[in-house]
PDB file of C-alpha atoms and ligand atoms in Angstrom:
ATOM      1  CA  MET A 224    -102.319-184.624 -72.311  1.00 62.00           C
ATOM      2  CA  VAL A 225    -103.803-186.775 -69.561  1.00 66.00           C
ATOM      3  CA  ASP A 226    -107.311-188.135 -69.383  1.00 67.00           C
ATOM      4  CA  TYR A 227    -108.175-189.109 -65.831  1.00 64.00           C
ATOM      5  CA  ILE A 228    -111.270-191.197 -65.255  1.00 62.00           C
ATOM      6  CA  PRO A 229    -112.655-190.711 -61.755  1.00 56.00           C
ATOM      7  CA  ASP A 230    -115.380-193.308 -62.291  1.00 50.00           C
ATOM      8  CA  GLN A 231    -114.061-196.529 -60.778  1.00 51.00           C
ATOM      9  CA  GLN A 232    -116.008-198.712 -63.209  1.00 50.00           C
ATOM     10  CA  ILE A 233    -114.370-197.866 -66.466  1.00 57.00           C
ATOM     11  CA  THR A 234    -114.055-201.215 -68.170  1.00 57.00           C
ATOM     12  CA  ASP A 235    -115.998-199.869 -71.156  1.00 57.00           C
ATOM     13  CA  HIS A 236    -114.018-196.648 -71.466  1.00 68.00           C
ATOM     14  CA  GLU A 237    -112.376-196.373 -74.887  1.00 74.00           C
ATOM     15  CA  PHE A 238    -109.316-194.168 -75.150  1.00 78.00           C
ATOM     16  CA  SER A 239    -108.585-192.858 -78.638  1.00 80.00           C
ATOM     17  CA  ASP A 240    -105.422-193.819 -80.578  1.00 82.00           C
ATOM     18  CA  GLU A 241    -103.694-190.720 -79.217  1.00 90.00           C
ATOM     19  CA  TYR A 242    -102.998-192.415 -75.867  1.00 92.00           C
ATOM     20  CA  ILE A 243     -99.699-194.236 -75.372  1.00 95.00           C
ATOM     21  CA  ILE A 244    -100.299-195.187 -71.707  1.00 95.00           C
ATOM     22  CA  LYS A 245    -103.668-196.403 -70.436  1.00 93.00           C
ATOM     23  CA  THR A 246    -104.464-197.808 -67.015  1.00 93.00           C
ATOM     24  CA  TYR A 247    -107.730-199.306 -65.851  1.00 92.00           C
ATOM     25  CA  ASN A 248    -108.441-199.773 -62.127  1.00 91.00           C
ATOM     26  CA  LEU A 249    -104.771-200.237 -61.381  1.00 94.00           C
ATOM     27  CA  THR A 250    -104.199-201.543 -57.859  1.00 95.00           C
ATOM     28  CA  LYS A 251    -100.977-202.534 -56.111  1.00 96.00           C
ATOM     29  CA  ILE A 252    -100.934-204.144 -52.687  1.00 95.00           C
ATOM     30  CA  TYR A 253     -97.670-205.172 -51.031  1.00 95.00           C
ATOM     31  CA  TYR A 254     -98.043-208.223 -48.786  1.00 90.00           C
ATOM     32  CA  GLU A 255     -94.823-210.180 -48.807  1.00 79.00           C
ATOM     33  CA  GLY A 256     -93.092-210.430 -45.443  1.00 82.00           C
ATOM     34  CA  LEU A 257     -95.167-207.571 -44.004  1.00 80.00           C
ATOM     35  CA  PRO A 258     -97.208-207.666 -40.781  1.00 87.00           C
ATOM     36  CA  SER A 259    -100.043-205.879 -42.599  1.00 90.00           C
ATOM     37  CA  GLU A 260    -100.693-205.165 -46.249  1.00 92.00           C
ATOM     38  CA  VAL A 261     -99.800-201.835 -47.839  1.00 94.00           C
ATOM     39  CA  ILE A 262    -102.186-200.551 -50.488  1.00 95.00           C
ATOM     40  CA  ALA A 263     -99.773-198.516 -52.608  1.00 96.00           C
ATOM     41  CA  LEU A 264    -102.124-197.872 -55.575  1.00 96.00           C
ATOM     42  CA  LYS A 265    -105.914-197.831 -55.379  1.00 94.00           C
ATOM     43  CA  ASN A 266    -108.024-198.211 -58.523  1.00 92.00           C
ATOM     44  CA  VAL A 267    -106.028-195.782 -60.624  1.00 92.00           C
ATOM     45  CA  SER A 268    -107.432-195.166 -64.123  1.00 90.00           C
ATOM     46  CA  PHE A 269    -105.979-192.666 -66.586  1.00 90.00           C
ATOM     47  CA  GLY A 270    -104.521-192.235 -70.044  1.00 91.00           C
ATOM     48  CA  ILE A 271    -101.425-190.307 -71.139  1.00 93.00           C
ATOM     49  CA  LYS A 272    -101.287-188.988 -74.701  1.00 94.00           C
ATOM     50  CA  LYS A 273     -98.383-189.650 -77.058  1.00 96.00           C
ATOM     51  CA  CYS A 274     -95.584-187.053 -76.921  1.00 96.00           C
ATOM     52  CA  SER A 275     -96.709-185.714 -73.517  1.00 96.00           C
ATOM     53  CA  PHE A 276     -94.224-184.203 -71.082  1.00 97.00           C
ATOM     54  CA  ILE A 277     -95.748-184.728 -67.659  1.00 95.00           C
ATOM     55  CA  ALA A 278     -94.851-184.916 -63.980  1.00 96.00           C
ATOM     56  CA  ILE A 279     -96.170-187.173 -61.243  1.00 96.00           C
ATOM     57  CA  ALA A 280     -96.032-185.362 -57.900  1.00 96.00           C
ATOM     58  CA  GLY A 281     -97.296-185.974 -54.377  1.00 95.00           C
ATOM     59  CA  PRO A 282     -96.126-186.562 -50.806  1.00 95.00           C
ATOM     60  CA  SER A 283     -93.625-189.240 -49.844  1.00 95.00           C
ATOM     61  CA  GLY A 284     -95.303-192.658 -49.781  1.00 95.00           C
ATOM     62  CA  SER A 285     -98.206-191.606 -52.032  1.00 96.00           C
ATOM     63  CA  GLY A 286     -97.340-194.264 -54.646  1.00 97.00           C
ATOM     64  CA  LYS A 287     -95.380-192.322 -57.282  1.00 96.00           C
ATOM     65  CA  SER A 288     -92.467-194.751 -57.660  1.00 96.00           C
ATOM     66  CA  THR A 289     -94.820-197.720 -57.432  1.00 97.00           C
ATOM     67  CA  LEU A 290     -96.835-196.306 -60.321  1.00 97.00           C
ATOM     68  CA  LEU A 291     -93.728-195.503 -62.365  1.00 97.00           C
ATOM     69  CA  ASN A 292     -92.265-198.984 -61.806  1.00 96.00           C
ATOM     70  CA  ILE A 293     -95.493-200.620 -62.936  1.00 96.00           C
ATOM     71  CA  LEU A 294     -95.844-198.370 -65.997  1.00 97.00           C
ATOM     72  CA  GLY A 295     -92.196-199.125 -66.764  1.00 96.00           C
ATOM     73  CA  CYS A 296     -92.840-202.896 -66.668  1.00 95.00           C
ATOM     74  CA  MET A 297     -90.426-203.314 -63.755  1.00 93.00           C
ATOM     75  CA  ASP A 298     -93.060-204.437 -61.270  1.00 93.00           C
ATOM     76  CA  SER A 299     -96.319-206.385 -61.438  1.00 92.00           C
ATOM     77  CA  THR A 300     -99.814-205.201 -60.549  1.00 94.00           C
ATOM     78  CA  THR A 301    -102.134-206.793 -57.985  1.00 94.00           C
ATOM     79  CA  SER A 302    -105.159-206.101 -60.189  1.00 94.00           C
ATOM     80  CA  GLY A 303    -106.224-203.831 -63.012  1.00 94.00           C
ATOM     81  CA  ARG A 304    -104.804-203.329 -66.480  1.00 93.00           C
ATOM     82  CA  VAL A 305    -101.963-201.385 -68.075  1.00 95.00           C
ATOM     83  CA  LEU A 306    -101.644-200.856 -71.827  1.00 95.00           C
ATOM     84  CA  LEU A 307     -98.462-199.415 -73.304  1.00 96.00           C
ATOM     85  CA  ASP A 308     -98.609-198.444 -76.950  1.00 94.00           C
ATOM     86  CA  ASP A 309    -101.702-200.672 -77.216  1.00 92.00           C
ATOM     87  CA  ILE A 310     -99.975-203.720 -75.751  1.00 94.00           C
ATOM     88  CA  GLU A 311    -101.613-205.203 -72.678  1.00 94.00           C
ATOM     89  CA  VAL A 312     -98.540-205.531 -70.469  1.00 94.00           C
ATOM     90  CA  THR A 313    -100.349-206.842 -67.398  1.00 90.00           C
ATOM     91  CA  SER A 314    -100.679-210.301 -68.939  1.00 86.00           C
ATOM     92  CA  LEU A 315     -97.175-210.682 -70.385  1.00 91.00           C
ATOM     93  CA  SER A 316     -94.493-213.203 -69.405  1.00 92.00           C
ATOM     94  CA  GLU A 317     -91.177-212.050 -67.861  1.00 91.00           C
ATOM     95  CA  LYS A 318     -89.485-212.486 -71.236  1.00 92.00           C
ATOM     96  CA  ASP A 319     -92.066-210.426 -73.113  1.00 93.00           C
ATOM     97  CA  LEU A 320     -91.903-207.726 -70.425  1.00 93.00           C
ATOM     98  CA  ALA A 321     -88.130-207.591 -70.862  1.00 91.00           C
ATOM     99  CA  ASP A 322     -88.732-207.131 -74.598  1.00 92.00           C
ATOM    100  CA  ILE A 323     -91.114-204.228 -73.981  1.00 94.00           C
ATOM    101  CA  ARG A 324     -88.593-202.611 -71.614  1.00 93.00           C
ATOM    102  CA  LYS A 325     -85.956-202.992 -74.301  1.00 91.00           C
ATOM    103  CA  THR A 326     -87.896-201.727 -77.285  1.00 92.00           C
ATOM    104  CA  LYS A 327     -90.241-199.101 -75.875  1.00 96.00           C
ATOM    105  CA  ILE A 328     -88.922-197.749 -72.586  1.00 97.00           C
ATOM    106  CA  GLY A 329     -85.959-195.775 -71.288  1.00 97.00           C
ATOM    107  CA  PHE A 330     -85.316-195.182 -67.579  1.00 97.00           C
ATOM    108  CA  VAL A 331     -83.545-192.362 -65.757  1.00 97.00           C
ATOM    109  CA  PHE A 332     -82.987-192.505 -61.990  1.00 96.00           C
ATOM    110  CA  GLN A 333     -82.014-190.086 -59.234  1.00 96.00           C
ATOM    111  CA  ASP A 334     -78.733-191.948 -58.601  1.00 96.00           C
ATOM    112  CA  PHE A 335     -77.834-192.200 -62.313  1.00 96.00           C
ATOM    113  CA  LEU A 336     -77.044-195.939 -61.850  1.00 96.00           C
ATOM    114  CA  LEU A 337     -73.949-195.898 -64.037  1.00 98.00           C
ATOM    115  CA  ILE A 338     -71.345-198.688 -63.846  1.00 98.00           C
ATOM    116  CA  PRO A 339     -68.295-197.019 -62.235  1.00 98.00           C
ATOM    117  CA  THR A 340     -65.688-199.126 -64.066  1.00 98.00           C
ATOM    118  CA  LEU A 341     -67.088-198.427 -67.546  1.00 98.00           C
ATOM    119  CA  SER A 342     -66.484-195.344 -69.710  1.00 98.00           C
ATOM    120  CA  ALA A 343     -69.414-193.074 -70.587  1.00 98.00           C
ATOM    121  CA  ILE A 344     -69.781-194.649 -74.028  1.00 98.00           C
ATOM    122  CA  ASP A 345     -69.680-198.193 -72.617  1.00 98.00           C
ATOM    123  CA  ASN A 346     -72.354-197.222 -70.075  1.00 98.00           C
ATOM    124  CA  VAL A 347     -74.502-195.991 -72.974  1.00 98.00           C
ATOM    125  CA  LEU A 348     -73.964-199.296 -74.800  1.00 97.00           C
ATOM    126  CA  LEU A 349     -74.828-201.382 -71.728  1.00 96.00           C
ATOM    127  CA  PRO A 350     -78.474-202.135 -72.634  1.00 94.00           C
ATOM    128  CA  LEU A 351     -77.313-203.627 -75.937  1.00 94.00           C
ATOM    129  CA  ILE A 352     -75.029-206.242 -74.354  1.00 92.00           C
ATOM    130  CA  PRO A 353     -77.671-209.025 -74.221  1.00 87.00           C
ATOM    131  CA  SER A 354     -78.260-208.808 -77.974  1.00 86.00           C
ATOM    132  CA  GLY A 355     -74.578-208.204 -78.821  1.00 92.00           C
ATOM    133  CA  ILE A 356     -72.888-204.870 -79.600  1.00 93.00           C
ATOM    134  CA  LYS A 357     -72.171-204.210 -83.278  1.00 93.00           C
ATOM    135  CA  LYS A 358     -69.653-201.775 -84.695  1.00 90.00           C
ATOM    136  CA  GLU A 359     -72.360-199.348 -85.838  1.00 95.00           C
ATOM    137  CA  ASP A 360     -73.791-199.303 -82.291  1.00 97.00           C
ATOM    138  CA  ARG A 361     -70.616-197.643 -81.023  1.00 97.00           C
ATOM    139  CA  ALA A 362     -70.942-194.894 -83.645  1.00 97.00           C
ATOM    140  CA  ARG A 363     -74.578-194.419 -82.651  1.00 97.00           C
ATOM    141  CA  ALA A 364     -73.671-194.247 -78.932  1.00 98.00           C
ATOM    142  CA  GLN A 365     -71.125-191.534 -79.784  1.00 98.00           C
ATOM    143  CA  GLU A 366     -73.784-189.672 -81.763  1.00 98.00           C
ATOM    144  CA  ILE A 367     -76.196-189.823 -78.834  1.00 98.00           C
ATOM    145  CA  LEU A 368     -73.498-188.602 -76.444  1.00 98.00           C
ATOM    146  CA  GLU A 369     -73.030-185.663 -78.807  1.00 98.00           C
ATOM    147  CA  GLN A 370     -76.789-185.081 -78.818  1.00 97.00           C
ATOM    148  CA  VAL A 371     -76.779-184.771 -75.007  1.00 97.00           C
ATOM    149  CA  GLY A 372     -73.738-182.454 -75.134  1.00 97.00           C
ATOM    150  CA  LEU A 373     -71.093-184.992 -74.078  1.00 97.00           C
ATOM    151  CA  GLY A 374     -69.309-185.782 -77.343  1.00 97.00           C
ATOM    152  CA  ASN A 375     -65.981-184.965 -75.704  1.00 98.00           C
ATOM    153  CA  ARG A 376     -66.564-187.069 -72.571  1.00 98.00           C
ATOM    154  CA  ALA A 377     -67.073-190.511 -74.166  1.00 98.00           C
ATOM    155  CA  LYS A 378     -63.953-192.031 -72.603  1.00 98.00           C
ATOM    156  CA  HIS A 379     -64.486-190.576 -69.125  1.00 98.00           C
ATOM    157  CA  ARG A 380     -65.543-192.902 -66.345  1.00 98.00           C
ATOM    158  CA  PRO A 381     -68.381-191.779 -64.025  1.00 98.00           C
ATOM    159  CA  LYS A 382     -65.972-190.549 -61.309  1.00 98.00           C
ATOM    160  CA  GLU A 383     -64.432-188.263 -63.943  1.00 98.00           C
ATOM    161  CA  LEU A 384     -67.795-186.643 -64.703  1.00 98.00           C
ATOM    162  CA  SER A 385     -69.899-184.020 -62.881  1.00 98.00           C
ATOM    163  CA  GLY A 386     -73.360-184.896 -61.526  1.00 97.00           C
ATOM    164  CA  GLY A 387     -75.124-183.267 -64.460  1.00 98.00           C
ATOM    165  CA  GLU A 388     -72.808-185.038 -66.915  1.00 98.00           C
ATOM    166  CA  LYS A 389     -73.529-188.382 -65.233  1.00 98.00           C
ATOM    167  CA  GLN A 390     -77.252-187.775 -65.628  1.00 98.00           C
ATOM    168  CA  ARG A 391     -76.675-186.921 -69.308  1.00 98.00           C
ATOM    169  CA  VAL A 392     -74.880-190.250 -69.756  1.00 98.00           C
ATOM    170  CA  ALA A 393     -77.856-191.960 -68.088  1.00 98.00           C
ATOM    171  CA  ILE A 394     -80.194-190.154 -70.497  1.00 98.00           C
ATOM    172  CA  ALA A 395     -78.002-191.203 -73.455  1.00 98.00           C
ATOM    173  CA  ARG A 396     -78.207-194.790 -72.182  1.00 98.00           C
ATOM    174  CA  ALA A 397     -82.013-194.468 -72.026  1.00 97.00           C
ATOM    175  CA  LEU A 398     -81.971-193.314 -75.672  1.00 98.00           C
ATOM    176  CA  ILE A 399     -79.785-196.065 -77.158  1.00 97.00           C
ATOM    177  CA  GLN A 400     -82.736-198.301 -77.964  1.00 93.00           C
ATOM    178  CA  SER A 401     -84.894-195.486 -79.382  1.00 96.00           C
ATOM    179  CA  PRO A 402     -87.616-195.649 -76.723  1.00 97.00           C
ATOM    180  CA  LYS A 403     -91.132-194.283 -77.164  1.00 97.00           C
ATOM    181  CA  ILE A 404     -91.375-193.389 -73.481  1.00 98.00           C
ATOM    182  CA  ILE A 405     -88.820-192.208 -70.905  1.00 98.00           C
ATOM    183  CA  PHE A 406     -89.680-192.708 -67.238  1.00 98.00           C
ATOM    184  CA  ALA A 407     -87.567-190.592 -64.883  1.00 98.00           C
ATOM    185  CA  ASP A 408     -87.745-191.019 -61.087  1.00 96.00           C
ATOM    186  CA  GLU A 409     -86.502-187.816 -59.373  1.00 96.00           C
ATOM    187  CA  PRO A 410     -83.956-187.130 -62.157  1.00 97.00           C
ATOM    188  CA  THR A 411     -82.844-183.842 -60.577  1.00 97.00           C
ATOM    189  CA  GLY A 412     -82.864-185.094 -56.955  1.00 95.00           C
ATOM    190  CA  ASN A 413     -79.059-185.207 -56.724  1.00 95.00           C
ATOM    191  CA  LEU A 414     -78.326-182.088 -58.763  1.00 96.00           C
ATOM    192  CA  ASP A 415     -78.065-178.385 -57.983  1.00 96.00           C
ATOM    193  CA  THR A 416     -80.807-176.079 -59.301  1.00 95.00           C
ATOM    194  CA  THR A 417     -79.074-174.898 -62.483  1.00 96.00           C
ATOM    195  CA  THR A 418     -77.851-178.369 -63.451  1.00 97.00           C
ATOM    196  CA  GLY A 419     -81.324-179.764 -62.718  1.00 97.00           C
ATOM    197  CA  GLU A 420     -82.860-177.152 -65.007  1.00 97.00           C
ATOM    198  CA  ASP A 421     -80.441-178.115 -67.782  1.00 97.00           C
ATOM    199  CA  ILE A 422     -81.427-181.790 -67.426  1.00 97.00           C
ATOM    200  CA  ILE A 423     -85.134-180.918 -67.681  1.00 97.00           C
ATOM    201  CA  LYS A 424     -84.378-178.719 -70.710  1.00 97.00           C
ATOM    202  CA  LEU A 425     -82.608-181.665 -72.332  1.00 98.00           C
ATOM    203  CA  LEU A 426     -85.511-184.026 -71.623  1.00 98.00           C
ATOM    204  CA  ARG A 427     -87.911-181.427 -73.061  1.00 98.00           C
ATOM    205  CA  GLU A 428     -85.789-181.102 -76.229  1.00 97.00           C
ATOM    206  CA  LEU A 429     -85.819-184.886 -76.673  1.00 97.00           C
ATOM    207  CA  ASN A 430     -89.585-184.893 -76.086  1.00 98.00           C
ATOM    208  CA  LYS A 431     -90.055-182.269 -78.817  1.00 97.00           C
ATOM    209  CA  SER A 432     -87.461-183.392 -81.362  1.00 97.00           C
ATOM    210  CA  LEU A 433     -87.937-187.168 -81.110  1.00 97.00           C
ATOM    211  CA  GLY A 434     -91.576-187.215 -79.992  1.00 97.00           C
ATOM    212  CA  ILE A 435     -90.698-189.271 -76.909  1.00 98.00           C
ATOM    213  CA  THR A 436     -93.308-189.248 -74.140  1.00 98.00           C
ATOM    214  CA  VAL A 437     -91.589-188.231 -70.879  1.00 98.00           C
ATOM    215  CA  VAL A 438     -93.027-189.018 -67.441  1.00 97.00           C
ATOM    216  CA  ILE A 439     -91.097-187.533 -64.504  1.00 98.00           C
ATOM    217  CA  VAL A 440     -91.692-188.373 -60.835  1.00 97.00           C
ATOM    218  CA  THR A 441     -90.641-185.365 -58.816  1.00 95.00           C
ATOM    219  CA  HIS A 442     -90.921-183.170 -55.719  1.00 92.00           C
ATOM    220  CA  ASP A 443     -89.211-180.345 -57.567  1.00 92.00           C
ATOM    221  CA  LEU A 444     -91.419-177.265 -58.109  1.00 91.00           C
ATOM    222  CA  MET A 445     -89.137-176.091 -60.919  1.00 93.00           C
ATOM    223  CA  ILE A 446     -90.066-179.215 -62.913  1.00 94.00           C
ATOM    224  CA  MET A 447     -93.790-178.848 -62.199  1.00 92.00           C
ATOM    225  CA  ASP A 448     -93.536-175.413 -63.753  1.00 91.00           C
ATOM    226  CA  LYS A 449     -92.006-176.760 -66.958  1.00 95.00           C
ATOM    227  CA  VAL A 450     -94.204-179.770 -67.759  1.00 96.00           C
ATOM    228  CA  ASP A 451     -97.478-179.820 -69.711  1.00 94.00           C
ATOM    229  CA  LEU A 452     -99.350-181.314 -66.778  1.00 91.00           C
ATOM    230  CA  VAL A 453     -98.842-182.504 -63.187  1.00 93.00           C
ATOM    231  CA  LEU A 454    -100.577-185.677 -62.003  1.00 93.00           C
ATOM    232  CA  ASN A 455    -100.944-185.276 -58.234  1.00 94.00           C
ATOM    233  CA  MET A 456    -100.950-188.426 -56.140  1.00 95.00           C
ATOM    234  CA  ARG A 457    -102.391-188.818 -52.635  1.00 94.00           C
ATOM    235  CA  ASP A 458    -102.629-192.108 -50.708  1.00 94.00           C
ATOM    236  CA  GLY A 459    -102.310-194.296 -53.791  1.00 95.00           C
ATOM    237  CA  GLY A 460    -104.845-192.396 -55.866  1.00 94.00           C
ATOM    238  CA  ILE A 461    -104.744-189.498 -58.279  1.00 89.00           C
ATOM    239  CA  HIS A 462    -105.862-186.351 -56.582  1.00 79.00           C
ATOM    240  CA  ILE A 463    -107.772-183.796 -58.613  1.00 69.00           C
ATOM    241  CA  PRO A 464    -107.536-180.381 -56.939  1.00 63.00           C
TER     242      PRO A 464
HETATM  243  N1  ATP B 704     -91.406-203.218 -52.018  1.00 84.45           N
HETATM  244  C1  ATP B 704     -92.287-202.733 -51.139  1.00 84.45           C
HETATM  245  N2  ATP B 704     -92.807-203.531 -50.174  1.00 84.45           N
HETATM  246  C2  ATP B 704     -93.717-203.048 -49.294  1.00 84.45           C
HETATM  247  N3  ATP B 704     -94.171-201.789 -49.289  1.00 84.45           N
HETATM  248  C3  ATP B 704     -93.695-200.950 -50.220  1.00 84.45           C
HETATM  249  C4  ATP B 704     -92.725-201.369 -51.194  1.00 84.45           C
HETATM  250  N4  ATP B 704     -92.446-200.317 -51.994  1.00 84.45           N
HETATM  251  C5  ATP B 704     -93.193-199.280 -51.546  1.00 84.45           C
HETATM  252  N5  ATP B 704     -93.942-199.666 -50.482  1.00 84.45           N
HETATM  253  C6  ATP B 704     -94.923-198.818 -49.739  1.00 84.45           C
HETATM  254  O1  ATP B 704     -95.872-198.366 -50.694  1.00 84.45           O
HETATM  255  C7  ATP B 704     -96.197-196.989 -50.484  1.00 84.45           C
HETATM  256  C8  ATP B 704     -95.868-196.196 -51.745  1.00 84.45           C
HETATM  257  O2  ATP B 704     -94.469-196.176 -51.926  1.00 84.45           O
HETATM  258  P1  ATP B 704     -93.728-195.425 -53.130  1.00 84.45           P
HETATM  259  O3  ATP B 704     -92.304-195.824 -53.091  1.00 84.45           O
HETATM  260  O4  ATP B 704     -94.481-195.674 -54.380  1.00 84.45           O
HETATM  261  O5  ATP B 704     -93.914-193.898 -52.688  1.00 84.45           O
HETATM  262  P2  ATP B 704     -93.370-192.559 -53.360  1.00 84.45           P
HETATM  263  O6  ATP B 704     -94.566-191.696 -53.633  1.00 84.45           O
HETATM  264  O7  ATP B 704     -92.479-192.871 -54.498  1.00 84.45           O
HETATM  265  O8  ATP B 704     -92.552-191.897 -52.158  1.00 84.45           O
HETATM  266  P3  ATP B 704     -91.162-191.033 -52.185  1.00 84.45           P
HETATM  267  O9  ATP B 704     -91.565-189.632 -52.597  1.00 84.45           O
HETATM  268  O10 ATP B 704     -90.723-191.083 -50.747  1.00 84.45           O
HETATM  269  O11 ATP B 704     -90.198-191.664 -53.121  1.00 84.45           O
HETATM  270  C9  ATP B 704     -95.412-196.557 -49.258  1.00 84.45           C
HETATM  271  O12 ATP B 704     -96.271-196.631 -48.152  1.00 84.45           O
HETATM  272  C10 ATP B 704     -94.291-197.580 -49.153  1.00 84.45           C
HETATM  273  O13 ATP B 704     -93.921-197.793 -47.814  1.00 84.45           O
HETATM  274 MG1   MG B 705     -90.392-192.641 -54.834  1.00 84.45          MG
END
């Protein structure tokens, strides 16, 4: 599922076509406005195979969110390369990155990040606003809500939903543009154990039925038990036990 390359000089390494995410010597250093630099990722090189269901774990501050944000095209690298579905994203313009986020990636966050004034279905449709919402999109959003078990909650606003239901709406929103990869940062962090398990079950079903690669950042041991593989991070690197 994951091919980690400990050798720091891997410029010649060829991943096969099975890999949807590839990183080469990925490094992220934060400088701006700081008294001293923070090296958040150090020379990280690995590949993740298509249709994987994996977790990224590790202590607080080890670089998990930094890595996820870079893989998700939400943040830039300091050096090194990232390829998503064979596209070199490290050299793309802001506009092209936005296109990749739109066409290939879905995000799920700990805090759900739903718009409180919008109904569940309108939250699901949100990513389509820039390109214009068509009539058939609404039917598709309803279908996706049904797929995540919320067909009868489409008109509810977030405050009228439980935590688990809110996270399902967030997952439906991640699905609206048929992503190839879902990145989830602590998706069960605000949920009780049973609800968290249901959310992971749902993500696993989507991974299996739609072939979506799912990468979950987590501290949750329950999740680590349910994924194909855990990538352990320590001090900005991947730690092999
Ligand atoms: N925008 C930023 N500017 C400066 N430093 C940052 C920034 N974001 C993260 N860092 C630093 O980079 C390191 C890695 O942070 P990151 O958020 O990736 O950790 P994490 O593994 O996700 O931790 P947690 O489990 O607490 O969420 C930390 O030392 C953090 O203080
Ligand atoms: Mg984090």
